[in-house]
């Protein structure tokens, strides 16, 4: 195991100039240690770039104003940070010019391809600002274009890492950079094909980027800095009473992220578990807190943990001739689910039907329905919510079902999953 620590800072960490200053202060605390710092896009920049992409695709009149807002937001932060290096503004300008060039062309490319070329630039902008601010603070950082090391296939918006090439790149390039510095700043969320086409690793994929670096370098530890005290038993935005979990096993963390817990990207844990690299989920408001430790600890008795996933869709599939849903039918259905990259959260098979709960990405769902319509009938329930309760109690399940229409429910020994639709509140007539 190396002496390198990998830090990941999300968009909430750098949503303002004060956020960048806090990140710099955390990094200074580890000034004598080797750090790879993975940074996400500033604040809501990814959302803003997605809105820009939609405007560009539809050739809307507000495309240029949306671009100007993104540019101005980044320049305002640079100004507030007092960065005196003119190279910073020049670098930001050059990155924004890349966007200008894309937007000047007709939107004839595949949507997922365009998404990766446009939305990925948020991480390029934030990492350059952090790099120049750290230079301004005399911390001698190096900036690494992550596309030079993380190589993926060409599955745009959900690229798969080519591990052998990526590991070779990381182990060759990063140690050379550490000969000149203890601090490397790079981007989360993005990679590149062998043809130098920018790809992304899936929404909120910066955690995964940090795990990739940790795995390839046999890192000492990985640290995710967030706006929460650690891993909690529920979303504090939804529940008044939540508790911090001081430690989790890799297994429990994988289960939580699989069921939709937002605190960690689902692909993050496996590379760390494979090499027994500990992961700390820590609050960026308290540099002295260790937060939650995720490692190969002995399983403990966990309290109920609730994960709520909005934007779900139930797809009900049945044969047109009322025949049994046999193995060859399921084989075709699963192949098309894979083809259209539907994220399956629950499924159930009966004699004449197959029901699946997926993330509500309508353009993918509609293409899937079009592909199965010759052989199957499909019905859809949109705008649903998936509630997962790990280590449930009867009272918790009862509370979570209150005032909800239950469309789908599955129970395992320690997990309940419920697909629900909220019912409007009802009042008696006076």
PDB file of N, CA and C in Angstrom, residues 212-254:
ATOM      1  N   UNK A 212     -11.142   4.864  -8.500  1.00  0.00           N
ATOM      2  CA  UNK A 212     -10.266   4.361  -9.565  1.00  0.00           C
ATOM      3  C   UNK A 212      -8.816   4.724  -9.257  1.00  0.00           C
ATOM      4  N   UNK A 213      -8.573   5.978  -8.904  1.00  0.00           N
ATOM      5  CA  UNK A 213      -7.215   6.394  -8.541  1.00  0.00           C
ATOM      6  C   UNK A 213      -6.729   5.619  -7.319  1.00  0.00           C
ATOM      7  N   UNK A 214      -7.600   5.456  -6.316  1.00  0.00           N
ATOM      8  CA  UNK A 214      -7.207   4.745  -5.097  1.00  0.00           C
ATOM      9  C   UNK A 214      -6.785   3.321  -5.417  1.00  0.00           C
ATOM     10  N   UNK A 215      -7.577   2.655  -6.246  1.00  0.00           N
ATOM     11  CA  UNK A 215      -7.275   1.273  -6.622  1.00  0.00           C
ATOM     12  C   UNK A 215      -5.957   1.181  -7.382  1.00  0.00           C
ATOM     13  N   UNK A 216      -5.789   2.041  -8.375  1.00  0.00           N
ATOM     14  CA  UNK A 216      -4.609   1.951  -9.248  1.00  0.00           C
ATOM     15  C   UNK A 216      -3.317   2.286  -8.511  1.00  0.00           C
ATOM     16  N   UNK A 217      -3.412   3.116  -7.454  1.00  0.00           N
ATOM     17  CA  UNK A 217      -2.215   3.519  -6.715  1.00  0.00           C
ATOM     18  C   UNK A 217      -2.053   2.769  -5.402  1.00  0.00           C
ATOM     19  N   UNK A 218      -2.925   1.796  -5.117  1.00  0.00           N
ATOM     20  CA  UNK A 218      -2.900   1.138  -3.804  1.00  0.00           C
ATOM     21  C   UNK A 218      -2.868   2.186  -2.698  1.00  0.00           C
ATOM     22  N   UNK A 219      -3.810   3.121  -2.761  1.00  0.00           N
ATOM     23  CA  UNK A 219      -3.795   4.275  -1.868  1.00  0.00           C
ATOM     24  C   UNK A 219      -3.879   3.869  -0.395  1.00  0.00           C
ATOM     25  N   UNK A 220      -3.334   4.730   0.446  1.00  0.00           N
ATOM     26  CA  UNK A 220      -3.434   4.540   1.899  1.00  0.00           C
ATOM     27  C   UNK A 220      -4.886   4.595   2.352  1.00  0.00           C
ATOM     28  N   UNK A 221      -5.644   5.562   1.787  1.00  0.00           N
ATOM     29  CA  UNK A 221      -7.053   5.731   2.151  1.00  0.00           C
ATOM     30  C   UNK A 221      -7.701   6.682   1.151  1.00  0.00           C
ATOM     31  N   UNK A 222      -9.030   6.636   1.110  1.00  0.00           N
ATOM     32  CA  UNK A 222      -9.813   7.555   0.287  1.00  0.00           C
ATOM     33  C   UNK A 222     -10.755   8.322   1.203  1.00  0.00           C
ATOM     34  N   UNK A 223     -10.926   9.627   0.913  1.00  0.00           N
ATOM     35  CA  UNK A 223     -11.737  10.497   1.759  1.00  0.00           C
ATOM     36  C   UNK A 223     -12.723  11.275   0.887  1.00  0.00           C
ATOM     37  N   UNK A 224     -14.007  11.117   1.156  1.00  0.00           N
ATOM     38  CA  UNK A 224     -15.043  11.902   0.485  1.00  0.00           C
ATOM     39  C   UNK A 224     -15.505  12.975   1.463  1.00  0.00           C
ATOM     40  N   UNK A 225     -15.355  14.243   1.076  1.00  0.00           N
ATOM     41  CA  UNK A 225     -15.733  15.368   1.934  1.00  0.00           C
ATOM     42  C   UNK A 225     -17.094  15.879   1.500  1.00  0.00           C
ATOM     43  N   UNK A 226     -18.057  15.901   2.452  1.00  0.00           N
ATOM     44  CA  UNK A 226     -19.438  16.210   2.108  1.00  0.00           C
ATOM     45  C   UNK A 226     -20.039  17.220   3.091  1.00  0.00           C
ATOM     46  N   UNK A 227     -21.276  17.622   2.795  1.00  0.00           N
ATOM     47  CA  UNK A 227     -21.978  18.588   3.647  1.00  0.00           C
ATOM     48  C   UNK A 227     -22.835  17.896   4.705  1.00  0.00           C
ATOM     49  N   UNK A 228     -22.481  16.663   5.053  1.00  0.00           N
ATOM     50  CA  UNK A 228     -23.155  15.912   6.114  1.00  0.00           C
ATOM     51  C   UNK A 228     -22.082  15.341   7.041  1.00  0.00           C
ATOM     52  N   UNK A 229     -22.437  14.970   8.285  1.00  0.00           N
ATOM     53  CA  UNK A 229     -21.429  14.491   9.242  1.00  0.00           C
ATOM     54  C   UNK A 229     -20.784  13.169   8.854  1.00  0.00           C
ATOM     55  N   UNK A 230     -21.425  12.430   7.968  1.00  0.00           N
ATOM     56  CA  UNK A 230     -20.956  11.109   7.555  1.00  0.00           C
ATOM     57  C   UNK A 230     -22.109  10.395   6.878  1.00  0.00           C
ATOM     58  N   UNK A 231     -22.097   9.070   6.895  1.00  0.00           N
ATOM     59  CA  UNK A 231     -23.217   8.298   6.357  1.00  0.00           C
ATOM     60  C   UNK A 231     -24.308   8.284   7.420  1.00  0.00           C
ATOM     61  N   UNK A 232     -25.514   8.674   7.013  1.00  0.00           N
ATOM     62  CA  UNK A 232     -26.630   8.810   7.947  1.00  0.00           C
ATOM     63  C   UNK A 232     -27.680   7.730   7.706  1.00  0.00           C
ATOM     64  N   UNK A 233     -28.556   7.549   8.672  1.00  0.00           N
ATOM     65  CA  UNK A 233     -29.611   6.533   8.561  1.00  0.00           C
ATOM     66  C   UNK A 233     -30.743   6.966   7.638  1.00  0.00           C
ATOM     67  N   UNK A 234     -30.744   8.201   7.188  1.00  0.00           N
ATOM     68  CA  UNK A 234     -31.741   8.713   6.253  1.00  0.00           C
ATOM     69  C   UNK A 234     -31.305  10.067   5.745  1.00  0.00           C
ATOM     70  N   UNK A 235     -31.994  10.572   4.752  1.00  0.00           N
ATOM     71  CA  UNK A 235     -31.691  11.872   4.175  1.00  0.00           C
ATOM     72  C   UNK A 235     -32.160  12.969   5.138  1.00  0.00           C
ATOM     73  N   UNK A 236     -31.239  13.803   5.653  1.00  0.00           N
ATOM     74  CA  UNK A 236     -31.659  14.839   6.611  1.00  0.00           C
ATOM     75  C   UNK A 236     -32.581  15.884   6.002  1.00  0.00           C
ATOM     76  N   UNK A 237     -32.664  15.945   4.677  1.00  0.00           N
ATOM     77  CA  UNK A 237     -33.604  16.849   4.030  1.00  0.00           C
ATOM     78  C   UNK A 237     -35.038  16.313   4.087  1.00  0.00           C
ATOM     79  N   UNK A 238     -35.164  15.003   4.351  1.00  0.00           N
ATOM     80  CA  UNK A 238     -36.478  14.368   4.365  1.00  0.00           C
ATOM     81  C   UNK A 238     -36.924  13.951   5.762  1.00  0.00           C
ATOM     82  N   UNK A 239     -35.962  13.698   6.649  1.00  0.00           N
ATOM     83  CA  UNK A 239     -36.296  13.182   7.975  1.00  0.00           C
ATOM     84  C   UNK A 239     -35.698  14.079   9.051  1.00  0.00           C
ATOM     85  N   UNK A 240     -36.477  14.313  10.110  1.00  0.00           N
ATOM     86  CA  UNK A 240     -36.011  15.156  11.211  1.00  0.00           C
ATOM     87  C   UNK A 240     -34.989  14.443  12.078  1.00  0.00           C
ATOM     88  N   UNK A 241     -35.193  13.159  12.302  1.00  0.00           N
ATOM     89  CA  UNK A 241     -34.319  12.422  13.204  1.00  0.00           C
ATOM     90  C   UNK A 241     -33.511  11.392  12.431  1.00  0.00           C
ATOM     91  N   UNK A 242     -32.235  11.715  12.200  1.00  0.00           N
ATOM     92  CA  UNK A 242     -31.317  10.776  11.562  1.00  0.00           C
ATOM     93  C   UNK A 242     -30.066  10.673  12.439  1.00  0.00           C
ATOM     94  N   UNK A 243     -29.376   9.558  12.315  1.00  0.00           N
ATOM     95  CA  UNK A 243     -28.175   9.336  13.119  1.00  0.00           C
ATOM     96  C   UNK A 243     -27.008   9.024  12.197  1.00  0.00           C
ATOM     97  N   UNK A 244     -25.825   9.441  12.634  1.00  0.00           N
ATOM     98  CA  UNK A 244     -24.614   9.109  11.882  1.00  0.00           C
ATOM     99  C   UNK A 244     -24.178   7.694  12.228  1.00  0.00           C
ATOM    100  N   UNK A 245     -23.802   6.948  11.198  1.00  0.00           N
ATOM    101  CA  UNK A 245     -23.258   5.611  11.396  1.00  0.00           C
ATOM    102  C   UNK A 245     -21.737   5.739  11.511  1.00  0.00           C
ATOM    103  N   UNK A 246     -21.129   5.398  12.650  1.00  0.00           N
ATOM    104  CA  UNK A 246     -19.685   5.597  12.806  1.00  0.00           C
ATOM    105  C   UNK A 246     -18.851   4.709  11.905  1.00  0.00           C
ATOM    106  N   UNK A 247     -19.379   3.541  11.573  1.00  0.00           N
ATOM    107  CA  UNK A 247     -18.640   2.669  10.663  1.00  0.00           C
ATOM    108  C   UNK A 247     -19.617   1.751   9.912  1.00  0.00           C
ATOM    109  N   UNK A 248     -19.187   1.341   8.736  1.00  0.00           N
ATOM    110  CA  UNK A 248     -19.954   0.442   7.876  1.00  0.00           C
ATOM    111  C   UNK A 248     -19.009  -0.577   7.278  1.00  0.00           C
ATOM    112  N   UNK A 249     -19.512  -1.765   7.043  1.00  0.00           N
ATOM    113  CA  UNK A 249     -18.744  -2.742   6.275  1.00  0.00           C
ATOM    114  C   UNK A 249     -18.868  -2.414   4.791  1.00  0.00           C
ATOM    115  N   UNK A 250     -17.924  -2.896   4.010  1.00  0.00           N
ATOM    116  CA  UNK A 250     -18.038  -2.738   2.560  1.00  0.00           C
ATOM    117  C   UNK A 250     -19.369  -3.306   2.075  1.00  0.00           C
ATOM    118  N   UNK A 251     -19.744  -4.444   2.636  1.00  0.00           N
ATOM    119  CA  UNK A 251     -20.972  -5.108   2.181  1.00  0.00           C
ATOM    120  C   UNK A 251     -22.191  -4.219   2.416  1.00  0.00           C
ATOM    121  N   UNK A 252     -22.303  -3.650   3.611  1.00  0.00           N
ATOM    122  CA  UNK A 252     -23.457  -2.807   3.903  1.00  0.00           C
ATOM    123  C   UNK A 252     -23.452  -1.561   3.033  1.00  0.00           C
ATOM    124  N   UNK A 253     -22.267  -0.991   2.794  1.00  0.00           N
ATOM    125  CA  UNK A 253     -22.169   0.200   1.940  1.00  0.00           C
ATOM    126  C   UNK A 253     -22.594  -0.113   0.509  1.00  0.00           C
ATOM    127  N   UNK A 254     -22.200  -1.275   0.016  1.00  0.00           N
ATOM    128  CA  UNK A 254     -22.608  -1.679  -1.334  1.00  0.00           C
ATOM    129  C   UNK A 254     -24.120  -1.840  -1.399  1.00  0.00           C
TER     130      UNK A 254
END
